[in-house]
Tab-separated table of C-alpha atoms in Angstrom:
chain	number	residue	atom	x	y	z
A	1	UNK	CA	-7.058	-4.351	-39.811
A	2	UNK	CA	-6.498	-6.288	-43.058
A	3	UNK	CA	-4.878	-4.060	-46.060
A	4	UNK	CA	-6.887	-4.337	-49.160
A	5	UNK	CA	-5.013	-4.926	-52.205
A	6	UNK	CA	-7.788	-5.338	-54.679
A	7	UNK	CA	-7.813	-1.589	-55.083
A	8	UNK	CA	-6.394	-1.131	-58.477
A	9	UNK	CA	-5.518	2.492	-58.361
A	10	UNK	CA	-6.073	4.696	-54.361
A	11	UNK	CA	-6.909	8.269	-55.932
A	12	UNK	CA	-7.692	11.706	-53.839
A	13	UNK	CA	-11.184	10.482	-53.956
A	14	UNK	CA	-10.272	7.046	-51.920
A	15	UNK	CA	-8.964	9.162	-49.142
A	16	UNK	CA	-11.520	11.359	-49.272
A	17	UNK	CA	-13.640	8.503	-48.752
A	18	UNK	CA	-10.903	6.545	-46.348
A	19	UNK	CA	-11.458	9.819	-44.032
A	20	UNK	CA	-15.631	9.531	-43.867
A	21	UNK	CA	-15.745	5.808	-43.201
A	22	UNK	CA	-13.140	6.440	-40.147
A	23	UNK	CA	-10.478	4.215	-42.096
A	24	UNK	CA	-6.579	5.723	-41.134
A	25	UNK	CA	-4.621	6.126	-43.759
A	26	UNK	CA	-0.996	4.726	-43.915
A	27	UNK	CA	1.923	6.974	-45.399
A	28	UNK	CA	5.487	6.910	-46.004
A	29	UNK	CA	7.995	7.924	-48.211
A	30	UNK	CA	10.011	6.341	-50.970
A	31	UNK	CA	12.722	7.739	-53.088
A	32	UNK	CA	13.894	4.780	-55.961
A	33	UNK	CA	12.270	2.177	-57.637
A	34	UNK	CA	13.379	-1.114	-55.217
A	35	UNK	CA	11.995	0.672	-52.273
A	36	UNK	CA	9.054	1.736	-53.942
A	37	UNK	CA	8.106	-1.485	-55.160
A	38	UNK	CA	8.853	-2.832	-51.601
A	39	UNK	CA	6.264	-0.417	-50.002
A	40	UNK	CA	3.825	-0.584	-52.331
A	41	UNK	CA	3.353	-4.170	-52.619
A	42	UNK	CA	3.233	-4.050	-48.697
A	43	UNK	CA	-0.226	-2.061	-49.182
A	44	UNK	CA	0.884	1.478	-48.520
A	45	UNK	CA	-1.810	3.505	-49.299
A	46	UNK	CA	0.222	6.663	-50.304
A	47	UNK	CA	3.991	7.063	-51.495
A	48	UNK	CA	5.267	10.776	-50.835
A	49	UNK	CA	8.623	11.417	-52.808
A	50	UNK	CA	9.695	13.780	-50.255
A	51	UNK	CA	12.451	16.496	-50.207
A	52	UNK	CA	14.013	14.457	-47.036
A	53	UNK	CA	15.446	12.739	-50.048
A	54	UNK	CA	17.821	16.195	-49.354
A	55	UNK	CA	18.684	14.670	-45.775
A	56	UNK	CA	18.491	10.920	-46.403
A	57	UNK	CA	19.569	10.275	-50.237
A	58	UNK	CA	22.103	12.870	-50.645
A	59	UNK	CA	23.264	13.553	-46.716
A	60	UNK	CA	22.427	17.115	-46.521
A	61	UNK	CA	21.824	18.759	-43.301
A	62	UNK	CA	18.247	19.991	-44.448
A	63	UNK	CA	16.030	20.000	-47.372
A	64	UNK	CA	16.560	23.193	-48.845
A	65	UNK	CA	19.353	22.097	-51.128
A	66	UNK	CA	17.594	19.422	-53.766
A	67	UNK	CA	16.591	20.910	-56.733
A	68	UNK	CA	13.269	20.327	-59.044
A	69	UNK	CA	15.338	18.125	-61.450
A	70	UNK	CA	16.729	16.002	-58.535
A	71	UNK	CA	13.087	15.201	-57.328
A	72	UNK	CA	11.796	14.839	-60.738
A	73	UNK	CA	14.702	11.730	-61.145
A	74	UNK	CA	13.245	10.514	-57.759
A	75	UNK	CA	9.583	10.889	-58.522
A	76	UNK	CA	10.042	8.767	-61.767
A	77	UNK	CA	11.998	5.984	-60.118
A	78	UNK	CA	9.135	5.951	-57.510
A	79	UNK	CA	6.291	5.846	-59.967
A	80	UNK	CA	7.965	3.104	-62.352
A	81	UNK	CA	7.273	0.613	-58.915
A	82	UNK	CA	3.719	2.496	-57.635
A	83	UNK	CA	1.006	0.023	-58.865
A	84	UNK	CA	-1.561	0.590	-56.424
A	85	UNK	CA	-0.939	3.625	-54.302
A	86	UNK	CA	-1.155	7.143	-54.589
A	87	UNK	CA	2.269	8.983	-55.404
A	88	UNK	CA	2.650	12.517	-53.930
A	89	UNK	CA	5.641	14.643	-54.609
A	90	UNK	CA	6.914	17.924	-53.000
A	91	UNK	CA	8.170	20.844	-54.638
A	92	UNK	CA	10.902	21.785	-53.627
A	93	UNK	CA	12.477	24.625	-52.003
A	94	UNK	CA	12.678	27.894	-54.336
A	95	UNK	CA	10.102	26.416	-56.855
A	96	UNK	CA	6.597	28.060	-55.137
A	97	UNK	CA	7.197	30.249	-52.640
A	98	UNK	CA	6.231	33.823	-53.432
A	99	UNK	CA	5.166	33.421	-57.364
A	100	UNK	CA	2.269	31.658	-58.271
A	101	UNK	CA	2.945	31.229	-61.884
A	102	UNK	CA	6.199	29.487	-60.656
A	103	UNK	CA	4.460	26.818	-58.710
A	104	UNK	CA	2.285	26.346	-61.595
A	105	UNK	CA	4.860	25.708	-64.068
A	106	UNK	CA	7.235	23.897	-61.260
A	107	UNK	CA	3.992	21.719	-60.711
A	108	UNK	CA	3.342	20.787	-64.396
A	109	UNK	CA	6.992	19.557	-64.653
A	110	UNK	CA	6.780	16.812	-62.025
A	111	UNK	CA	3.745	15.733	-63.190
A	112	UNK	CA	4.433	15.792	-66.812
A	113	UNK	CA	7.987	14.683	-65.924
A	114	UNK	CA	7.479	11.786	-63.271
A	115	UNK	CA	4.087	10.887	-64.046
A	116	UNK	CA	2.929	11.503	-60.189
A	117	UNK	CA	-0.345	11.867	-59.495
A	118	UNK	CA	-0.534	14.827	-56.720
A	119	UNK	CA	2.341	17.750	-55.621
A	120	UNK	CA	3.304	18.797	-51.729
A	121	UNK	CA	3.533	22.539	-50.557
A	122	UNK	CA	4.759	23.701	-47.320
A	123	UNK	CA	2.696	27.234	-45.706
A	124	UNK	CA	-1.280	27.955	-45.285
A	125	UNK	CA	-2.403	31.334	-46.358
A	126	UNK	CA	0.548	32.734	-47.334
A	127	UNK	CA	0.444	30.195	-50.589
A	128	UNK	CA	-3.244	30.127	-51.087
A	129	UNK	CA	-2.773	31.494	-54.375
A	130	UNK	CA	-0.405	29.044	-55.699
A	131	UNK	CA	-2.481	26.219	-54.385
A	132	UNK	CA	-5.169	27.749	-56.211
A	133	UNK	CA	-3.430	28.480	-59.592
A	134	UNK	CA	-1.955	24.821	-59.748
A	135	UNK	CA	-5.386	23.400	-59.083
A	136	UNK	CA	-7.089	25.435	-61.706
A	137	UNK	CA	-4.408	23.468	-63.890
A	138	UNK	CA	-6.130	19.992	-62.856
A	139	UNK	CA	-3.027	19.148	-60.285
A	140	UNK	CA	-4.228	17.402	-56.758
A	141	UNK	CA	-2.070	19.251	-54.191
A	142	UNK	CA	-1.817	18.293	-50.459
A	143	UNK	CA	-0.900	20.716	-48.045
A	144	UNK	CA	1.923	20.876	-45.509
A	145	UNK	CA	1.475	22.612	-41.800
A	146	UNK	CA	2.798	22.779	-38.451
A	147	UNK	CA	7.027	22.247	-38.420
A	148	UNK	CA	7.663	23.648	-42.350
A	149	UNK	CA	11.331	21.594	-42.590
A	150	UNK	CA	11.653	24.021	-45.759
A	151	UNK	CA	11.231	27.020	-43.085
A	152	UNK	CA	14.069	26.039	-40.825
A	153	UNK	CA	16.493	28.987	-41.110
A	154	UNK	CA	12.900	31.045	-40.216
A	155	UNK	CA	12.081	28.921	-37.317
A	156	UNK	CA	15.684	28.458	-36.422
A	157	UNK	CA	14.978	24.651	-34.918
A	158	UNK	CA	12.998	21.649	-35.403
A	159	UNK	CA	11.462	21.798	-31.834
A	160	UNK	CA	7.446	20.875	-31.923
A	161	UNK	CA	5.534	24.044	-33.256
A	162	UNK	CA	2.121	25.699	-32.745
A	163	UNK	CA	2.493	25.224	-28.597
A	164	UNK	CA	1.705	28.964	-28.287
A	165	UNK	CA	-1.943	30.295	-28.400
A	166	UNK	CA	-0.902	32.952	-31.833
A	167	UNK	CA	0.185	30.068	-33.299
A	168	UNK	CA	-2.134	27.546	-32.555
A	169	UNK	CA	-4.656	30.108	-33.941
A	170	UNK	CA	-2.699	30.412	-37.338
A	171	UNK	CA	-2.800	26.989	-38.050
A	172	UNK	CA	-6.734	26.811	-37.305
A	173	UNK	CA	-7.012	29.153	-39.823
A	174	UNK	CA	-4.496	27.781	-42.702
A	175	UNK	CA	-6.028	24.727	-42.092
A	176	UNK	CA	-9.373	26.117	-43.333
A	177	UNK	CA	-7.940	28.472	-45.835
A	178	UNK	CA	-6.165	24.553	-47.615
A	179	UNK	CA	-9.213	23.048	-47.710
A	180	UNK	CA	-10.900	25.983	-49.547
A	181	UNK	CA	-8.174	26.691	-51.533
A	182	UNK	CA	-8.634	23.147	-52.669
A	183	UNK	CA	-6.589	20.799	-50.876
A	184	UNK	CA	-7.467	17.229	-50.551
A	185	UNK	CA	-5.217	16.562	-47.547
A	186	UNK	CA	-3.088	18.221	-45.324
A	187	UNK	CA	0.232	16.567	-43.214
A	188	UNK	CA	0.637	18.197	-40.202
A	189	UNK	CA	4.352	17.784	-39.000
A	190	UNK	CA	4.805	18.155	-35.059
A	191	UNK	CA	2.217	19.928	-33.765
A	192	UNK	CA	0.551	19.160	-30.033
A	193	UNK	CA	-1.814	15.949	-30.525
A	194	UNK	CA	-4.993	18.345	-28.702
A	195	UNK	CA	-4.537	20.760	-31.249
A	196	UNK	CA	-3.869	18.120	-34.286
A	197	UNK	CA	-7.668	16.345	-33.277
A	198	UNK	CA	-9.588	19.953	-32.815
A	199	UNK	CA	-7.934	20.989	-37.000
A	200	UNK	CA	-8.543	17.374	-38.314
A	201	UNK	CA	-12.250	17.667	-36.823
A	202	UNK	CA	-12.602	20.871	-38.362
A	203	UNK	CA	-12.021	19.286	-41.792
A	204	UNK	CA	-14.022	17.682	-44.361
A	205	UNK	CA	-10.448	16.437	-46.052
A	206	UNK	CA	-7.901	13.925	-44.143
A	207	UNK	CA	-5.104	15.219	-41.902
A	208	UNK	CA	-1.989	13.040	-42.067
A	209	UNK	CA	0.264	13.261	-39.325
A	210	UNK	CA	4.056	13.233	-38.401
A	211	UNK	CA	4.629	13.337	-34.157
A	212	UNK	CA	1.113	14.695	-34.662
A	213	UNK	CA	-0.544	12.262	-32.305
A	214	UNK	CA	-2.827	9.508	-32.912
A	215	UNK	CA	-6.303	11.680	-33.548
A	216	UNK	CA	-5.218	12.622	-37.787
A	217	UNK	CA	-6.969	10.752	-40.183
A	218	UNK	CA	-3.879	8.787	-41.758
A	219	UNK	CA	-0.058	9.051	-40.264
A	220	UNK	CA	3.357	9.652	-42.486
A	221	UNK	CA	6.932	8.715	-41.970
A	222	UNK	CA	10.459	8.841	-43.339
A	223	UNK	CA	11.055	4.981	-44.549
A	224	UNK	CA	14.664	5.088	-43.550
A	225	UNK	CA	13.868	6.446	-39.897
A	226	UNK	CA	11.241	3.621	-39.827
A	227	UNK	CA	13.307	0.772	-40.898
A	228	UNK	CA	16.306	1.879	-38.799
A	229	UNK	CA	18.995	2.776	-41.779
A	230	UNK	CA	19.361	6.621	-40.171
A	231	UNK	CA	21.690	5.525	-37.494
A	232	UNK	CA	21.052	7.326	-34.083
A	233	UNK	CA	17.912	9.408	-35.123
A	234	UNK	CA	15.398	8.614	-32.894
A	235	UNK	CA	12.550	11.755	-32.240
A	236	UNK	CA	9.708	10.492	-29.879
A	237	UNK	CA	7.240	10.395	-32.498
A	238	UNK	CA	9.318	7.259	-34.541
A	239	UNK	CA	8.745	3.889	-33.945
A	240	UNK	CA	11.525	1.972	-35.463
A	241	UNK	CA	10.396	-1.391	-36.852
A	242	UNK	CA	13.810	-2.962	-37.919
A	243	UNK	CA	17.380	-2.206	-37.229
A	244	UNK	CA	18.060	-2.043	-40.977
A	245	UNK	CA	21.329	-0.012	-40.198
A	246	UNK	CA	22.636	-3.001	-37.855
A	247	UNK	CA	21.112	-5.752	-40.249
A	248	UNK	CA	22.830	-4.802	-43.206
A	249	UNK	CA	26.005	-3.629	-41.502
A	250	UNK	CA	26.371	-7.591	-40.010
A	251	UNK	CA	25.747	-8.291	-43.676
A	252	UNK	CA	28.639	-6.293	-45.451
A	253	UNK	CA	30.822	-7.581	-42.170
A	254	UNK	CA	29.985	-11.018	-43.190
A	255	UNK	CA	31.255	-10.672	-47.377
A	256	UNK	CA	33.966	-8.998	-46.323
A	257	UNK	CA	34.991	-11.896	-44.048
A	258	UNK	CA	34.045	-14.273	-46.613
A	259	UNK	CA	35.914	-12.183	-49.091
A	260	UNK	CA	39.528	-12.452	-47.293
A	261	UNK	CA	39.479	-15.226	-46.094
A	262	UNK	CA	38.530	-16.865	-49.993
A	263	UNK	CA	35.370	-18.757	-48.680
A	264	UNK	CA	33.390	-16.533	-51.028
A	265	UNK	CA	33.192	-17.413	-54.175
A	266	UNK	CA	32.464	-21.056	-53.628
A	267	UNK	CA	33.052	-23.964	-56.380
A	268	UNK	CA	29.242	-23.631	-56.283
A	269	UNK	CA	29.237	-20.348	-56.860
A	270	UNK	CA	31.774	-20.055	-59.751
A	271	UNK	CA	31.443	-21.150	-63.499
């Protein structure tokens, strides 16, 4: 399928409307300006500025570490380069969970701050009220179900989640309770692909999936596990479409050859 460009601005609305018309929606994440502008102009149709900048920008072993400020430095790199697509950001760890009037105000920062357009939570029911207090403020928020990466040290691994009946039933439910809270989308991280088609069918809002199977309405991934810069990390839902990692490490290999051996800088390349 051709990518439209000639969309000047894809809002909530334009997935909303992506979802009825049985168009998938294509989702990945960006965390500076060059890669940002690289993405976008590729006809992404959404940008999430994702606390895996924790794991991928600053080498943490989860996401729990980055800070509001940190993402707010992201978000604004990202949205300097977004001309067309929709930027999403999450909030991150500490700044929602358990005080609505704290997601509210961590909320207005990143979009006053950034200039995003829409805000990330991880949990269903358990942060209805936030979702519903930073709506009331005029903020899009997407939801975030299934493997919570922000819930690790609760779930105590990153295996697939939800393959238990109690579970399974949960998510039905938080599913629901995200769309009426307001919601206009919902990722849902690695969860069975069965049980990803019955909640997206259930909706009236776009599911976006990560090892979610192929029935979600749109699909998400981490742009350096797609383009093959995180050496070695390769879960069964990524397909790796370059070997970035190996490209650029040739690369560097190659100047530093050049380097010693005084073939670089050339008279051409000299003043």
């Amino acid at each position: 399928m051709s990518v439209n460009t000639q969309i000047k601005r894809i809002t909530t609305n334009t997935l909303h409307d992506m979802k009825a018309r049985g168009e998938r929606i294509a989702m990945l994440t960006a965390y500076d300006y060059s890669m940002a502008r690289v993405v976008d102009d590729a006809g992404i149709d959404v940008i999430l500025v994702g606390d895996s900048a924790s794991n991928v920008m600053a080498g943490h072993e989860t996401t729990l570490p980055i800070t509001l400020d940190q993402m707010i430095y992201h978000a604004a790199s990202v949205v300097r380069a977004a001309a067309r697509c929709l930027v999403v950001v999450d909030l991150p760890f500490g700044t929602y969970q358990g005080n609505s009037k704290e997601a509210l105000h961590s909320a207005i920062r990143i979009m006053k701050e950034s200039g995003a357009h829409a805000v990330k939570l991880e949990g269903g029911e358990e942060i209805r009220e936030s979702v519903e207090r930073i709506i009331t403020a005029g903020i899009p928020v997407m939801g975030h179900l299934g493997l919570t990466p922000q819930s690790i040290h609760k779930f105590g691994t990153y295996t697939v989640r939800a393959k238990e009946e109690a579970e399974a039933s949960k998510l039905k439910q938080d599913v629901i309770a995200l769309q009426e809270a307001g919601c206009f989308a919902i990722v849902l991280e690695k969860i069975p692909a069965e049980l990803a088609r019955e909640a997206t069918a259930s909706l009236k809002i776009p599911t976006i999936g990560i090892g979610a199977g192929r029935y979600c309405d749109g699909q998400v991934l981490v742009i350096h596990d797609m383009i093959g810069l995180n050496k070695g990390f390769k879960p069964r839902f990524l397909r790796q479409y370059l070997d970035m990692y190996g490209m650029m490490n040739d690369a560097v290999k190659s100047y530093v050859n050049d380097v010693k051996s005084s073939d670089f800088p050339s008279d051409k390349e000299q003043y």
